[in-house]
GROMACS .gro file of N, CA and C in nm:
model
  339
    1UNK      N    1  -1.324  -4.002   3.826
    1UNK     CA    2  -1.424  -4.073   3.900
    1UNK      C    3  -1.381  -4.017   4.052
    2UNK      N    4  -1.483  -3.989   4.125
    2UNK     CA    5  -1.445  -3.949   4.262
    2UNK      C    6  -1.471  -4.050   4.316
    3UNK      N    7  -1.399  -4.060   4.437
    3UNK     CA    8  -1.416  -4.159   4.537
    3UNK      C    9  -1.534  -4.139   4.641
    4UNK      N   10  -1.571  -4.238   4.695
    4UNK     CA   11  -1.682  -4.236   4.735
    4UNK      C   12  -1.669  -4.199   4.912
    5UNK      N   13  -1.744  -4.077   4.955
    5UNK     CA   14  -1.691  -4.080   5.097
    5UNK      C   15  -1.724  -4.159   5.189
    6UNK      N   16  -1.813  -4.254   5.164
    6UNK     CA   17  -1.834  -4.359   5.296
    6UNK      C   18  -1.772  -4.478   5.233
    7UNK      N   19  -1.700  -4.485   5.187
    7UNK     CA   20  -1.631  -4.615   5.135
    7UNK      C   21  -1.619  -4.691   5.248
    8UNK      N   22  -1.592  -4.819   5.231
    8UNK     CA   23  -1.542  -4.926   5.373
    8UNK      C   24  -1.403  -4.879   5.429
    9UNK      N   25  -1.311  -4.844   5.322
    9UNK     CA   26  -1.172  -4.799   5.341
    9UNK      C   27  -1.166  -4.688   5.444
   10UNK      N   28  -1.244  -4.586   5.373
   10UNK     CA   29  -1.298  -4.427   5.471
   10UNK      C   30  -1.361  -4.471   5.617
   11UNK      N   31  -1.439  -4.578   5.596
   11UNK     CA   32  -1.518  -4.612   5.748
   11UNK      C   33  -1.412  -4.659   5.851
   12UNK      N   34  -1.323  -4.757   5.762
   12UNK     CA   35  -1.213  -4.831   5.862
   12UNK      C   36  -1.135  -4.706   5.906
   13UNK      N   37  -1.090  -4.590   5.839
   13UNK     CA   38  -0.979  -4.512   5.843
   13UNK      C   39  -1.059  -4.419   5.966
   14UNK      N   40  -1.149  -4.415   5.966
   14UNK     CA   41  -1.229  -4.336   6.095
   14UNK      C   42  -1.244  -4.424   6.194
   15UNK      N   43  -1.270  -4.552   6.215
   15UNK     CA   44  -1.307  -4.603   6.347
   15UNK      C   45  -1.168  -4.649   6.378
   16UNK      N   46  -1.033  -4.641   6.267
   16UNK     CA   47  -0.905  -4.635   6.333
   16UNK      C   48  -0.863  -4.542   6.400
   17UNK      N   49  -0.903  -4.424   6.377
   17UNK     CA   50  -0.898  -4.265   6.448
   17UNK      C   51  -0.950  -4.266   6.575
   18UNK      N   52  -1.086  -4.333   6.565
   18UNK     CA   53  -1.155  -4.367   6.690
   18UNK      C   54  -1.062  -4.421   6.815
   19UNK      N   55  -1.031  -4.543   6.744
   19UNK     CA   56  -0.948  -4.605   6.826
   19UNK      C   57  -0.829  -4.569   6.897
   20UNK      N   58  -0.755  -4.489   6.795
   20UNK     CA   59  -0.632  -4.403   6.816
   20UNK      C   60  -0.660  -4.297   6.949
   21UNK      N   61  -0.774  -4.245   6.938
   21UNK     CA   62  -0.835  -4.127   7.053
   21UNK      C   63  -0.838  -4.201   7.154
   22UNK      N   64  -0.928  -4.329   7.164
   22UNK     CA   65  -0.945  -4.376   7.303
   22UNK      C   66  -0.833  -4.446   7.363
   23UNK      N   67  -0.752  -4.517   7.303
   23UNK     CA   68  -0.605  -4.565   7.309
   23UNK      C   69  -0.523  -4.448   7.373
   24UNK      N   70  -0.509  -4.340   7.353
   24UNK     CA   71  -0.448  -4.230   7.405
   24UNK      C   72  -0.493  -4.211   7.524
   25UNK      N   73  -0.644  -4.215   7.517
   25UNK     CA   74  -0.685  -4.134   7.654
   25UNK      C   75  -0.668  -4.235   7.751
   26UNK      N   76  -0.695  -4.379   7.692
   26UNK     CA   77  -0.637  -4.499   7.830
   26UNK      C   78  -0.526  -4.477   7.886
   27UNK      N   79  -0.414  -4.434   7.754
   27UNK     CA   80  -0.289  -4.463   7.821
   27UNK      C   81  -0.277  -4.342   7.932
   28UNK      N   82  -0.316  -4.240   7.883
   28UNK     CA   83  -0.307  -4.127   8.015
   28UNK      C   84  -0.352  -4.153   8.104
   29UNK      N   85  -0.463  -4.232   8.128
   29UNK     CA   86  -0.503  -4.285   8.281
   29UNK      C   87  -0.442  -4.412   8.296
   30UNK      N   88  -0.332  -4.445   8.263
   30UNK     CA   89  -0.309  -4.562   8.302
   30UNK      C   90  -0.154  -4.529   8.380
   31UNK      N   91  -0.140  -4.380   8.409
   31UNK     CA   92  -0.011  -4.396   8.472
   31UNK      C   93  -0.012  -4.411   8.627
   32UNK      N   94   0.100  -4.412   8.693
   32UNK     CA   95   0.068  -4.501   8.849
   32UNK      C   96   0.143  -4.356   8.915
   33UNK      N   97   0.141  -4.393   9.044
   33UNK     CA   98   0.140  -4.289   9.164
   33UNK      C   99   0.102  -4.173   9.184
   34UNK      N  100   0.129  -4.067   9.230
   34UNK     CA  101   0.031  -3.970   9.297
   34UNK      C  102   0.012  -3.882   9.177
   35UNK      N  103   0.091  -3.886   9.093
   35UNK     CA  104   0.070  -3.765   8.970
   35UNK      C  105  -0.094  -3.838   8.934
   36UNK      N  106  -0.112  -3.957   8.920
   36UNK     CA  107  -0.210  -4.041   8.849
   36UNK      C  108  -0.340  -4.024   8.931
   37UNK      N  109  -0.329  -4.030   9.048
   37UNK     CA  110  -0.422  -3.992   9.155
   37UNK      C  111  -0.529  -3.819   9.145
   38UNK      N  112  -0.401  -3.750   9.138
   38UNK     CA  113  -0.402  -3.618   9.099
   38UNK      C  114  -0.497  -3.568   8.983
   39UNK      N  115  -0.424  -3.639   8.879
   39UNK     CA  116  -0.495  -3.640   8.735
   39UNK      C  117  -0.654  -3.712   8.753
   40UNK      N  118  -0.656  -3.807   8.818
   40UNK     CA  119  -0.769  -3.904   8.797
   40UNK      C  120  -0.893  -3.785   8.862
   41UNK      N  121  -0.849  -3.752   9.001
   41UNK     CA  122  -0.944  -3.647   9.047
   41UNK      C  123  -0.983  -3.527   8.957
   42UNK      N  124  -0.872  -3.477   8.896
   42UNK     CA  125  -0.916  -3.338   8.793
   42UNK      C  126  -1.016  -3.399   8.688
   43UNK      N  127  -0.983  -3.534   8.621
   43UNK     CA  128  -1.061  -3.588   8.544
   43UNK      C  129  -1.231  -3.596   8.574
   44UNK      N  130  -1.246  -3.652   8.718
   44UNK     CA  131  -1.376  -3.628   8.767
   44UNK      C  132  -1.444  -3.534   8.763
   45UNK      N  133  -1.356  -3.458   8.787
   45UNK     CA  134  -1.432  -3.287   8.817
   45UNK      C  135  -1.419  -3.221   8.668
   46UNK      N  136  -1.409  -3.284   8.559
   46UNK     CA  137  -1.374  -3.237   8.380
   46UNK      C  138  -1.506  -3.262   8.356
   47UNK      N  139  -1.545  -3.190   8.258
   47UNK     CA  140  -1.646  -3.275   8.150
   47UNK      C  141  -1.633  -3.373   8.075
   48UNK      N  142  -1.701  -3.449   8.063
   48UNK     CA  143  -1.697  -3.571   7.991
   48UNK      C  144  -1.656  -3.511   7.825
   49UNK      N  145  -1.604  -3.632   7.777
   49UNK     CA  146  -1.569  -3.641   7.628
   49UNK      C  147  -1.664  -3.684   7.555
   50UNK      N  148  -1.696  -3.592   7.447
   50UNK     CA  149  -1.816  -3.630   7.358
   50UNK      C  150  -1.759  -3.752   7.259
   51UNK      N  151  -1.802  -3.843   7.267
   51UNK     CA  152  -1.781  -3.963   7.127
   51UNK      C  153  -1.895  -4.004   7.072
   52UNK      N  154  -1.918  -3.927   6.952
   52UNK     CA  155  -1.994  -3.973   6.848
   52UNK      C  156  -1.948  -4.079   6.738
   53UNK      N  157  -2.040  -4.197   6.765
   53UNK     CA  158  -1.954  -4.307   6.672
   53UNK      C  159  -2.075  -4.289   6.574
   54UNK      N  160  -2.049  -4.254   6.434
   54UNK     CA  161  -2.108  -4.288   6.321
   54UNK      C  162  -2.111  -4.411   6.265
   55UNK      N  163  -2.204  -4.498   6.224
   55UNK     CA  164  -2.179  -4.628   6.157
   55UNK      C  165  -2.316  -4.625   6.061
   56UNK      N  166  -2.261  -4.745   5.999
   56UNK     CA  167  -2.365  -4.796   5.901
   56UNK      C  168  -2.451  -4.906   5.999
   57UNK      N  169  -2.593  -4.912   5.974
   57UNK     CA  170  -2.644  -5.012   6.040
   57UNK      C  171  -2.613  -5.133   5.995
   58UNK      N  172  -2.657  -5.192   5.873
   58UNK     CA  173  -2.597  -5.317   5.818
   58UNK      C  174  -2.482  -5.336   5.766
   59UNK      N  175  -2.360  -5.250   5.795
   59UNK     CA  176  -2.258  -5.268   5.738
   59UNK      C  177  -2.141  -5.372   5.839
   60UNK      N  178  -2.117  -5.469   5.748
   60UNK     CA  179  -2.039  -5.569   5.829
   60UNK      C  180  -1.900  -5.521   5.917
   61UNK      N  181  -1.845  -5.399   5.848
   61UNK     CA  182  -1.732  -5.344   5.921
   61UNK      C  183  -1.784  -5.285   6.056
   62UNK      N  184  -1.880  -5.224   6.028
   62UNK     CA  185  -1.942  -5.160   6.161
   62UNK      C  186  -1.992  -5.231   6.272
   63UNK      N  187  -2.023  -5.343   6.228
   63UNK     CA  188  -2.072  -5.432   6.353
   63UNK      C  189  -1.968  -5.473   6.401
   64UNK      N  190  -1.856  -5.524   6.315
   64UNK     CA  191  -1.730  -5.589   6.384
   64UNK      C  192  -1.653  -5.479   6.472
   65UNK      N  193  -1.661  -5.369   6.425
   65UNK     CA  194  -1.604  -5.263   6.513
   65UNK      C  195  -1.666  -5.258   6.667
   66UNK      N  196  -1.792  -5.224   6.622
   66UNK     CA  197  -1.886  -5.245   6.750
   66UNK      C  198  -1.894  -5.347   6.835
   67UNK      N  199  -1.879  -5.459   6.798
   67UNK     CA  200  -1.877  -5.577   6.850
   67UNK      C  201  -1.765  -5.589   6.908
   68UNK      N  202  -1.635  -5.584   6.862
   68UNK     CA  203  -1.510  -5.629   6.899
   68UNK      C  204  -1.419  -5.517   6.959
   69UNK      N  205  -1.447  -5.391   6.947
   69UNK     CA  206  -1.344  -5.278   6.946
   69UNK      C  207  -1.410  -5.174   7.060
   70UNK      N  208  -1.535  -5.162   7.030
   70UNK     CA  209  -1.593  -5.064   7.116
   70UNK      C  210  -1.635  -5.082   7.290
   71UNK      N  211  -1.670  -5.213   7.294
   71UNK     CA  212  -1.668  -5.274   7.467
   71UNK      C  213  -1.538  -5.225   7.529
   72UNK      N  214  -1.434  -5.240   7.493
   72UNK     CA  215  -1.317  -5.209   7.545
   72UNK      C  216  -1.349  -5.066   7.635
   73UNK      N  217  -1.390  -4.992   7.579
   73UNK     CA  218  -1.419  -4.832   7.653
   73UNK      C  219  -1.521  -4.913   7.802
   74UNK      N  220  -1.591  -4.992   7.799
   74UNK     CA  221  -1.660  -5.028   7.912
   74UNK      C  222  -1.565  -5.114   8.005
   75UNK      N  223  -1.489  -5.196   7.924
   75UNK     CA  224  -1.399  -5.287   7.994
   75UNK      C  225  -1.284  -5.208   8.076
   76UNK      N  226  -1.239  -5.105   8.033
   76UNK     CA  227  -1.106  -5.037   8.116
   76UNK      C  228  -1.189  -4.930   8.164
   77UNK      N  229  -1.280  -4.906   8.169
   77UNK     CA  230  -1.364  -4.778   8.263
   77UNK      C  231  -1.341  -4.656   8.177
   78UNK      N  232  -1.290  -4.647   8.071
   78UNK     CA  233  -1.307  -4.541   7.991
   78UNK      C  234  -1.428  -4.459   7.993
   79UNK      N  235  -1.529  -4.526   7.962
   79UNK     CA  236  -1.660  -4.488   7.981
   79UNK      C  237  -1.725  -4.414   8.103
   80UNK      N  238  -1.634  -4.393   8.158
   80UNK     CA  239  -1.680  -4.289   8.294
   80UNK      C  240  -1.648  -4.145   8.256
   81UNK      N  241  -1.569  -4.133   8.164
   81UNK     CA  242  -1.521  -3.995   8.109
   81UNK      C  243  -1.547  -3.969   7.992
   82UNK      N  244  -1.671  -4.066   7.938
   82UNK     CA  245  -1.722  -4.047   7.807
   82UNK      C  246  -1.837  -4.053   7.808
   83UNK      N  247  -1.886  -3.948   7.724
   83UNK     CA  248  -2.030  -3.969   7.683
   83UNK      C  249  -2.058  -4.028   7.505
   84UNK      N  250  -2.109  -4.148   7.538
   84UNK     CA  251  -2.117  -4.207   7.405
   84UNK      C  252  -2.229  -4.174   7.351
   85UNK      N  253  -2.249  -4.143   7.237
   85UNK     CA  254  -2.360  -4.155   7.145
   85UNK      C  255  -2.337  -4.212   7.025
   86UNK      N  256  -2.417  -4.336   6.975
   86UNK     CA  257  -2.432  -4.386   6.844
   86UNK      C  258  -2.544  -4.351   6.775
   87UNK      N  259  -2.477  -4.315   6.647
   87UNK     CA  260  -2.511  -4.255   6.526
   87UNK      C  261  -2.548  -4.341   6.387
   88UNK      N  262  -2.656  -4.382   6.387
   88UNK     CA  263  -2.669  -4.476   6.282
   88UNK      C  264  -2.638  -4.373   6.160
   89UNK      N  265  -2.571  -4.419   6.054
   89UNK     CA  266  -2.554  -4.318   5.956
   89UNK      C  267  -2.537  -4.403   5.832
   90UNK      N  268  -2.630  -4.397   5.724
   90UNK     CA  269  -2.549  -4.477   5.614
   90UNK      C  270  -2.493  -4.440   5.471
   91UNK      N  271  -2.441  -4.484   5.384
   91UNK     CA  272  -2.408  -4.441   5.257
   91UNK      C  273  -2.509  -4.465   5.213
   92UNK      N  274  -2.629  -4.347   5.172
   92UNK     CA  275  -2.720  -4.310   5.095
   92UNK      C  276  -2.730  -4.224   4.967
   93UNK      N  277  -2.773  -4.244   4.894
   93UNK     CA  278  -2.814  -4.128   4.791
   93UNK      C  279  -2.924  -4.093   4.792
   94UNK      N  280  -2.959  -3.985   4.742
   94UNK     CA  281  -3.113  -3.930   4.722
   94UNK      C  282  -3.163  -3.928   4.580
   95UNK      N  283  -3.254  -4.030   4.531
   95UNK     CA  284  -3.287  -4.026   4.397
   95UNK      C  285  -3.354  -3.891   4.369
   96UNK      N  286  -3.377  -3.871   4.210
   96UNK     CA  287  -3.430  -3.749   4.179
   96UNK      C  288  -3.599  -3.783   4.212
   97UNK      N  289  -3.664  -3.884   4.273
   97UNK     CA  290  -3.784  -3.875   4.307
   97UNK      C  291  -3.818  -3.899   4.426
   98UNK      N  292  -3.679  -3.810   4.507
   98UNK     CA  293  -3.668  -3.801   4.665
   98UNK      C  294  -3.692  -3.928   4.728
   99UNK      N  295  -3.662  -4.049   4.668
   99UNK     CA  296  -3.658  -4.169   4.752
   99UNK      C  297  -3.496  -4.204   4.792
  100UNK      N  298  -3.457  -4.274   4.873
  100UNK     CA  299  -3.325  -4.315   4.939
  100UNK      C  300  -3.277  -4.412   4.879
  101UNK      N  301  -3.153  -4.447   4.836
  101UNK     CA  302  -3.104  -4.554   4.816
  101UNK      C  303  -2.973  -4.577   4.906
  102UNK      N  304  -3.003  -4.710   4.989
  102UNK     CA  305  -2.880  -4.732   5.083
  102UNK      C  306  -2.795  -4.830   5.037
  103UNK      N  307  -2.668  -4.829   5.068
  103UNK     CA  308  -2.548  -4.938   5.016
  103UNK      C  309  -2.589  -5.082   5.041
  104UNK      N  310  -2.634  -5.063   5.177
  104UNK     CA  311  -2.684  -5.227   5.223
  104UNK      C  312  -2.814  -5.244   5.232
  105UNK      N  313  -2.922  -5.192   5.128
  105UNK     CA  314  -3.037  -5.214   5.094
  105UNK      C  315  -3.118  -5.122   5.190
  106UNK      N  316  -3.266  -5.166   5.143
  106UNK     CA  317  -3.413  -5.109   5.160
  106UNK      C  318  -3.398  -5.099   5.350
  107UNK      N  319  -3.361  -5.208   5.426
  107UNK     CA  320  -3.355  -5.260   5.577
  107UNK      C  321  -3.262  -5.129   5.603
  108UNK      N  322  -3.140  -5.084   5.553
  108UNK     CA  323  -3.073  -5.017   5.606
  108UNK      C  324  -3.132  -4.871   5.637
  109UNK      N  325  -3.177  -4.827   5.520
  109UNK     CA  326  -3.223  -4.702   5.534
  109UNK      C  327  -3.326  -4.705   5.596
  110UNK      N  328  -3.407  -4.803   5.652
  110UNK     CA  329  -3.523  -4.766   5.743
  110UNK      C  330  -3.435  -4.796   5.894
  111UNK      N  331  -3.339  -4.834   5.908
  111UNK     CA  332  -3.264  -4.834   6.031
  111UNK      C  333  -3.158  -4.716   6.042
  112UNK      N  334  -3.153  -4.651   5.962
  112UNK     CA  335  -3.075  -4.574   5.971
  112UNK      C  336  -3.144  -4.393   6.008
  113UNK      N  337  -3.268  -4.454   6.008
  113UNK     CA  338  -3.354  -4.298   6.052
  113UNK      C  339  -3.365  -4.324   6.193
   0.00000   0.00000   0.00000
């Protein structure tokens, strides 16, 4: 039996990678001294990093991540170098009659549009 590509464990793994990338970027920005000033000036003139966050609208794990982890990029100023796009994305299947069935119910299907 094939594993579900959008299982809570895989979603958690994806969110963990996002946190890792954000943390590494934050650590890089946290240097002190003249090197930090030069780096900060270079970053200001560089393009922003695209961060697309795919989440399930009614998933408790997604809600927890968005409520507890995502605000950190606003609190620490990382949002200044990030273009954040939230993309509702559900664990859905298409039935033979061309209707959708979402993991967290009909409301999630509507919210994921």
